[in-house]
């Protein structure tokens, strides 16, 4: 683990304790009650106390000592540049399907960082393999009760998982899950299906092995998401992977739904869920909303389309007017994987008198994919497909296409560059409310 750096503040929430005390953006927390926080988990744990003695470094490099009295568990109202103050735990696996290794060279360095960090898993639900943890980190997970974690399992048979992760430690997965079970800690599991390697009987064994830990008051394995492998044209030629075909998708859907039905009878829960992508690749109808239960794997694309459509309907009923005072025409860019599923949304928007929304459902030429999810559409793909088209008053651009917190696509093109080349305005939108409000907002003529 690298040196702990002071936690640099990027935002001070208004009307918070920190704002009252006089914290500024650019200040950095060095220590809390004499302890240097390693990450956001330490920060939150240390800040729970009622009396805090903070060592703070201001933007000019001067050290200040501040004492704060507050209610137990009351938040200070600070946000930081990163959740990790001591650096990222990097991944030493060489999974052939890893998206990091399926990118072209020469892009921004952050795109090539492979994390396998249990703290990001706990804080944000990112997946880790458990192969890169030191004994000290296992102890911290236990001591701080960092649960649930999100674990990329892929296969429970040691030789299959070692083949997939290219790491001898990968074969210990069932022993590691038992470790969680013994300590009443939980994981949510993920299985990325690679045809010819961990599908068929191997997939069945993996799901049944994981289900054997779904028992007791606190099941060690709370849920499993089954996800299709995603391949790009930049992947290493010797990776032994083959794309998921329509037929393979139909086969996996049938197999997992049958197994899941058995789990439902046994546990009262489906336990194993298929990512939406399977149904999009197979050209099949998405499962009904009820089948997703509490959406335990929503961040893995399990039920996200169903939930989006449901939430859109209720938000549209609340926010969409019957007509616009001034006509407006927009182009909504999405990945072609969701084209059929999103047609009812476009119809509902176009039911507003004076509003015209045209969906442009694109595949990604940049990644070399015939079927693409929205998050993988790049600036290159927009410039390849949209010139010469009537884009109306601008493009509705889902922010999921952009690097987190920046107006930059995965191919390093900026939103401003693409807007300039297409000679149109681009409206990055996140979530349903912002999508609807952008559709009905007045067009400002410059």
XYZ file of C-alpha atoms in Angstrom:
446
model
C 0.000 0.000 0.000
C 1.365 3.455 -0.841
C 1.749 6.457 1.484
C -1.382 8.023 2.966
C -1.952 11.468 1.469
C -3.994 14.237 3.126
C -7.672 13.996 2.084
C -8.181 16.902 -0.304
C -11.547 18.655 -0.066
C -13.371 19.344 -3.341
C -16.711 20.535 -1.952
C -18.053 22.034 1.277
C -21.802 21.509 1.537
C -23.746 24.681 2.340
C -25.268 24.992 5.837
C -23.031 22.152 7.069
C -20.746 22.008 10.109
C -17.740 22.331 7.784
C -19.177 25.475 6.173
C -19.816 26.967 9.614
C -16.264 26.188 10.755
C -14.881 27.828 7.590
C -13.478 24.963 5.522
C -12.576 25.855 1.929
C -12.194 23.831 -1.248
C -8.481 22.971 -1.510
C -8.060 22.365 2.217
C -6.990 18.844 3.177
C -7.542 16.730 6.282
C -4.301 15.232 7.592
C -5.577 13.524 10.762
C -8.723 13.025 12.852
C -8.197 12.525 16.598
C -4.565 11.710 15.874
C -5.271 9.089 13.176
C -4.610 9.529 9.475
C -7.651 8.313 7.505
C -6.607 5.854 4.774
C -9.847 6.260 2.864
C -13.451 7.412 3.031
C -14.342 4.434 5.254
C -11.810 5.534 7.904
C -12.967 9.148 7.541
C -16.613 8.221 8.156
C -15.701 5.944 11.063
C -13.432 8.532 12.734
C -15.918 11.386 12.172
C -18.707 9.540 13.992
C -17.329 10.730 17.365
C -18.885 13.707 19.151
C -15.578 15.508 19.726
C -13.143 15.778 16.830
C -9.640 17.197 16.810
C -8.698 17.804 13.188
C -5.295 18.505 11.718
C -5.931 20.455 8.514
C -3.609 21.643 5.768
C -4.924 24.715 3.954
C -4.429 25.445 0.241
C -1.332 27.542 1.046
C 0.315 24.671 2.933
C -0.263 26.040 6.446
C -1.293 23.556 9.199
C -4.305 24.290 11.432
C -5.665 22.401 14.446
C -9.449 22.567 14.779
C -11.706 21.159 17.490
C -15.345 20.379 16.641
C -18.161 19.313 18.961
C -21.168 17.750 17.256
C -23.835 15.077 17.600
C -22.726 11.448 17.303
C -22.769 10.311 13.628
C -23.530 13.856 12.387
C -21.835 14.468 9.022
C -19.347 17.324 8.619
C -20.493 18.091 5.059
C -17.229 17.538 3.184
C -16.588 15.872 -0.173
C -13.172 14.694 -1.371
C -11.202 14.347 -4.593
C -11.011 10.567 -4.131
C -12.401 7.907 -1.813
C -8.906 6.439 -1.364
C -6.238 8.541 0.356
C -3.526 5.857 0.183
C -3.839 4.798 -3.458
C -5.703 2.098 -5.337
C -5.287 -1.644 -4.741
C -4.398 -2.759 -8.251
C -5.469 -6.004 -9.848
C -2.876 -8.685 -10.622
C -5.275 -10.933 -12.562
C -5.151 -11.215 -16.333
C -8.808 -11.990 -17.083
C -9.099 -12.162 -20.888
C -12.509 -10.438 -20.798
C -11.317 -7.495 -18.682
C -12.512 -4.277 -20.311
C -9.272 -2.503 -19.349
C -7.297 -4.849 -21.635
C -9.817 -4.435 -24.448
C -9.039 -0.775 -25.075
C -6.747 0.806 -27.655
C -3.363 2.123 -26.446
C -2.595 5.821 -26.095
C -5.686 7.036 -24.201
C -5.729 8.816 -20.822
C -3.887 6.857 -18.131
C -6.915 6.536 -15.829
C -8.575 4.244 -18.385
C -5.857 1.612 -17.819
C -6.037 1.482 -14.012
C -7.206 -1.978 -12.954
C -8.695 -1.836 -9.504
C -9.405 -4.804 -7.267
C -10.119 -2.688 -4.209
C -12.454 -3.969 -1.489
C -13.089 -0.395 -0.315
C -14.534 0.686 -3.660
C -16.601 -2.491 -3.589
C -18.003 -1.600 -0.164
C -18.540 2.095 -0.931
C -19.758 1.982 -4.528
C -20.603 -1.618 -5.418
C -17.712 -2.174 -7.832
C -16.664 -5.799 -8.266
C -13.475 -7.365 -6.931
C -12.048 -10.892 -7.223
C -10.620 -11.347 -3.665
C -7.318 -12.562 -5.175
C -5.401 -9.364 -4.374
C -6.137 -8.975 -0.654
C -3.387 -9.129 1.946
C -3.975 -10.688 5.374
C -4.145 -7.188 6.847
C -6.982 -6.263 4.484
C -8.932 -9.437 5.286
C -8.595 -8.467 8.971
C -9.903 -4.980 8.268
C -12.954 -6.333 6.413
C -13.718 -8.436 9.487
C -12.999 -5.756 12.105
C -14.976 -3.003 10.361
C -17.749 -5.337 9.175
C -17.355 -4.153 5.569
C -20.396 -5.898 4.130
C -21.805 -6.503 1.619
C -18.937 -6.690 -0.862
C -19.446 -7.354 -4.573
C -17.403 -10.284 -5.873
C -16.590 -11.439 -9.404
C -16.845 -15.204 -9.034
C -17.268 -16.357 -12.677
C -16.723 -20.014 -11.725
C -16.462 -22.016 -8.507
C -14.454 -24.918 -9.962
C -10.816 -24.022 -9.141
C -9.333 -24.983 -12.538
C -11.988 -23.006 -14.466
C -11.599 -19.867 -12.316
C -7.788 -20.075 -12.508
C -8.080 -20.375 -16.301
C -10.320 -17.302 -16.414
C -8.381 -15.074 -13.989
C -4.898 -16.380 -14.919
C -4.070 -16.423 -11.219
C -3.395 -19.495 -9.043
C -5.023 -17.805 -6.040
C -8.310 -17.706 -7.955
C -8.987 -21.352 -7.043
C -9.638 -20.424 -3.382
C -13.032 -18.812 -4.008
C -15.228 -21.323 -2.114
C -12.910 -21.174 0.935
C -13.103 -17.372 0.788
C -16.917 -17.366 0.638
C -16.912 -19.733 3.641
C -14.765 -17.098 5.417
C -17.585 -14.560 4.853
C -20.175 -17.089 6.024
C -18.264 -17.850 9.258
C -18.176 -14.133 10.082
C -21.815 -13.414 9.116
C -20.677 -11.102 6.330
C -22.256 -10.945 2.877
C -21.336 -10.763 -0.777
C -23.277 -10.183 -3.980
C -21.736 -12.359 -6.710
C -21.226 -11.865 -10.421
C -20.682 -14.488 -13.122
C -19.465 -13.255 -16.517
C -20.336 -16.064 -18.921
C -17.630 -16.835 -21.503
C -19.012 -19.339 -24.051
C -17.037 -22.581 -24.154
C -15.278 -21.919 -20.818
C -17.647 -21.392 -17.876
C -21.063 -21.952 -19.474
C -23.269 -25.063 -19.629
C -22.630 -27.540 -16.799
C -19.957 -25.240 -15.312
C -22.470 -22.401 -14.998
C -24.985 -24.747 -13.391
C -22.378 -25.932 -10.857
C -21.330 -22.352 -10.085
C -24.916 -21.248 -9.398
C -25.648 -24.290 -7.231
C -22.380 -23.867 -5.301
C -23.200 -20.205 -4.634
C -26.776 -21.114 -3.658
C -25.384 -23.431 -0.974
C -24.272 -20.230 0.832
C -27.725 -18.626 0.524
C -29.041 -19.740 3.894
C -29.354 -18.581 7.459
C -30.389 -15.214 8.835
C -27.559 -13.475 6.972
C -26.895 -15.457 3.759
C -23.201 -15.242 2.837
C -24.158 -14.980 -0.848
C -27.137 -12.625 -1.098
C -27.593 -12.727 -4.893
C -25.920 -13.610 -8.188
C -25.922 -11.698 -11.468
C -25.238 -13.646 -14.664
C -23.717 -11.337 -17.284
C -22.675 -11.978 -20.926
C -19.019 -11.396 -21.791
C -18.534 -8.128 -23.683
C -15.819 -8.125 -26.341
C -14.216 -5.315 -28.348
C -12.051 -5.302 -31.472
C -9.028 -4.257 -29.375
C -8.930 -7.429 -27.285
C -5.804 -9.602 -27.316
C -5.933 -12.134 -30.194
C -4.914 -15.074 -27.986
C -7.718 -14.545 -25.435
C -9.625 -17.753 -26.421
C -12.939 -15.882 -26.084
C -15.875 -16.031 -28.477
C -18.788 -13.567 -28.600
C -22.217 -14.402 -27.233
C -24.486 -15.241 -30.187
C -28.253 -14.908 -30.258
C -28.532 -18.703 -29.923
C -26.138 -18.811 -26.955
C -28.095 -16.008 -25.258
C -31.350 -17.940 -25.705
C -29.697 -21.077 -24.298
C -28.355 -19.278 -21.209
C -31.705 -17.545 -20.587
C -33.502 -20.878 -20.659
C -30.898 -22.543 -18.423
C -30.717 -19.810 -15.773
C -34.481 -19.249 -15.664
C -34.992 -22.970 -15.011
C -32.396 -22.980 -12.201
C -33.750 -19.708 -10.801
C -37.241 -21.187 -10.662
C -35.870 -24.029 -8.518
C -34.248 -21.454 -6.219
C -37.556 -19.585 -5.977
C -39.287 -22.744 -4.752
C -36.466 -23.471 -2.297
C -35.659 -19.987 -0.962
C -38.706 -17.907 -1.894
C -36.330 -15.852 -4.063
C -34.929 -16.206 -7.580
C -31.397 -15.642 -6.139
C -29.737 -15.745 -9.609
C -30.639 -13.049 -12.121
C -29.852 -12.511 -15.776
C -28.517 -9.137 -16.901
C -30.826 -7.288 -19.310
C -28.237 -7.718 -22.068
C -29.054 -11.426 -22.447
C -32.608 -10.595 -23.512
C -31.467 -7.795 -25.829
C -28.942 -10.110 -27.556
C -31.516 -12.928 -27.753
C -34.210 -10.606 -29.109
C -36.524 -11.736 -26.317
C -38.968 -9.850 -24.101
C -37.562 -8.642 -20.778
C -38.872 -10.399 -17.645
C -41.799 -8.805 -15.829
C -41.068 -6.248 -13.147
C -42.150 -8.625 -10.348
C -39.406 -11.129 -11.238
C -36.664 -8.682 -10.196
C -37.913 -8.622 -6.583
C -35.940 -5.900 -4.749
C -33.527 -5.294 -7.668
C -30.473 -6.548 -5.722
C -28.266 -6.438 -8.831
C -29.571 -3.242 -10.438
C -26.058 -1.775 -10.813
C -25.091 -4.858 -12.809
C -27.741 -4.136 -15.426
C -30.222 -6.603 -13.931
C -33.664 -5.038 -14.276
C -32.331 -1.553 -14.983
C -34.367 -1.208 -18.193
C -37.609 -2.376 -16.537
C -37.021 -0.013 -13.628
C -36.184 2.875 -15.975
C -39.401 2.339 -17.968
C -41.473 2.114 -14.776
C -39.928 5.226 -13.241
C -40.236 7.092 -16.540
C -43.982 6.403 -16.660
C -44.598 7.783 -13.162
C -42.274 10.786 -13.610
C -43.778 11.569 -17.050
C -47.285 11.577 -15.551
C -46.050 14.164 -13.057
C -43.831 16.379 -15.215
C -44.856 16.169 -18.873
C -47.276 18.908 -19.962
C -49.961 18.230 -22.604
C -48.276 20.696 -24.968
C -45.261 22.997 -25.371
C -45.714 26.694 -25.980
C -42.937 26.599 -28.567
C -42.256 23.538 -30.779
C -39.077 21.624 -30.013
C -37.242 18.834 -31.813
C -34.509 16.718 -30.225
C -32.416 13.647 -31.064
C -31.961 11.082 -28.287
C -28.798 8.987 -28.772
C -28.759 5.526 -27.171
C -27.067 2.168 -27.720
C -28.959 -0.059 -30.156
C -29.286 -2.730 -27.448
C -32.176 -0.728 -25.903
C -33.858 0.396 -29.132
C -36.933 -1.837 -28.840
C -37.274 -1.432 -25.082
C -37.204 2.374 -25.247
C -39.739 2.828 -28.054
C -42.659 3.326 -25.592
C -40.676 6.140 -23.926
C -40.221 7.932 -27.247
C -43.934 7.497 -28.029
C -44.869 9.025 -24.661
C -42.563 12.024 -25.187
C -43.952 12.570 -28.663
C -47.501 12.553 -27.260
C -46.709 16.053 -25.954
C -48.012 18.491 -28.552
C -45.135 20.470 -30.034
C -42.427 18.035 -28.860
C -40.648 15.742 -31.308
C -37.993 13.320 -30.029
C -36.235 11.068 -32.521
C -34.239 8.147 -31.164
C -30.904 7.365 -32.829
C -29.976 3.864 -31.652
C -26.315 3.282 -32.516
C -23.950 0.339 -32.462
C -20.332 1.081 -31.618
C -18.021 1.044 -34.605
C -15.293 2.286 -32.253
C -15.414 -0.908 -30.150
C -16.310 -3.104 -33.129
C -19.654 -4.259 -31.719
C -22.887 -5.032 -33.570
C -24.971 -4.675 -30.422
C -23.932 -1.947 -27.994
C -25.119 -0.746 -24.616
C -25.564 3.001 -24.252
C -22.539 3.438 -21.972
C -20.130 2.277 -24.705
C -21.204 4.718 -27.423
C -18.323 7.120 -28.118
C -17.758 10.476 -29.781
C -16.403 8.566 -32.805
C -19.729 6.728 -33.110
C -21.730 9.962 -33.025
C -19.542 11.532 -35.713
C -19.808 8.406 -37.858
C -23.601 8.142 -37.699
C -25.093 11.604 -37.224
C -23.625 14.012 -39.840
C -26.220 15.078 -42.395
C -29.140 14.075 -40.158
C -31.734 16.586 -38.970
C -30.806 16.722 -35.289
C -33.361 19.428 -34.496
C -32.556 21.690 -31.549
C -29.859 19.366 -30.226
C -28.857 15.940 -28.943
C -30.024 14.349 -25.696
C -26.879 12.556 -24.534
C -27.036 10.075 -21.622
C -24.201 10.926 -19.198
C -23.484 7.202 -18.846
C -21.466 7.619 -22.088
C -19.117 10.056 -20.366
C -16.254 9.669 -17.911
C -17.553 10.156 -14.384
C -17.709 13.870 -13.605
C -16.251 14.956 -16.957
C -17.645 15.819 -20.384
C -15.334 13.318 -22.088
C -16.290 10.146 -24.007
C -14.430 6.824 -23.574
C -12.487 7.517 -26.793
C -11.156 10.766 -25.233
C -13.240 13.044 -27.451
C -14.933 15.869 -25.563
C -18.624 16.730 -25.767
C -17.645 20.220 -26.978
C -15.594 18.748 -29.868
C -18.455 16.525 -31.016
C -21.002 19.347 -30.699
C -18.751 21.607 -32.759
C -18.229 19.011 -35.519
C -21.948 18.219 -35.708
C -22.786 21.916 -35.475
C -25.451 21.276 -32.867
C -26.024 21.635 -29.167
C -25.521 18.588 -26.937
C -27.495 18.237 -23.706
C -25.870 15.674 -21.365
C -28.640 14.202 -19.205
C -28.554 11.940 -16.171
C -31.700 10.235 -14.932
C -35.329 10.503 -15.958
C -36.160 13.866 -14.425
C -33.290 15.599 -16.211
C -34.235 13.871 -19.485
C -37.839 15.090 -19.253
C -36.945 18.600 -18.047
C -34.483 19.019 -20.923
C -37.182 17.943 -23.396
C -39.699 20.505 -22.140
C -37.337 23.403 -21.326
C -37.598 26.504 -23.478
C -35.182 26.660 -26.398
C -32.826 29.568 -25.794
C -31.837 31.252 -29.035
C -28.233 32.477 -28.964
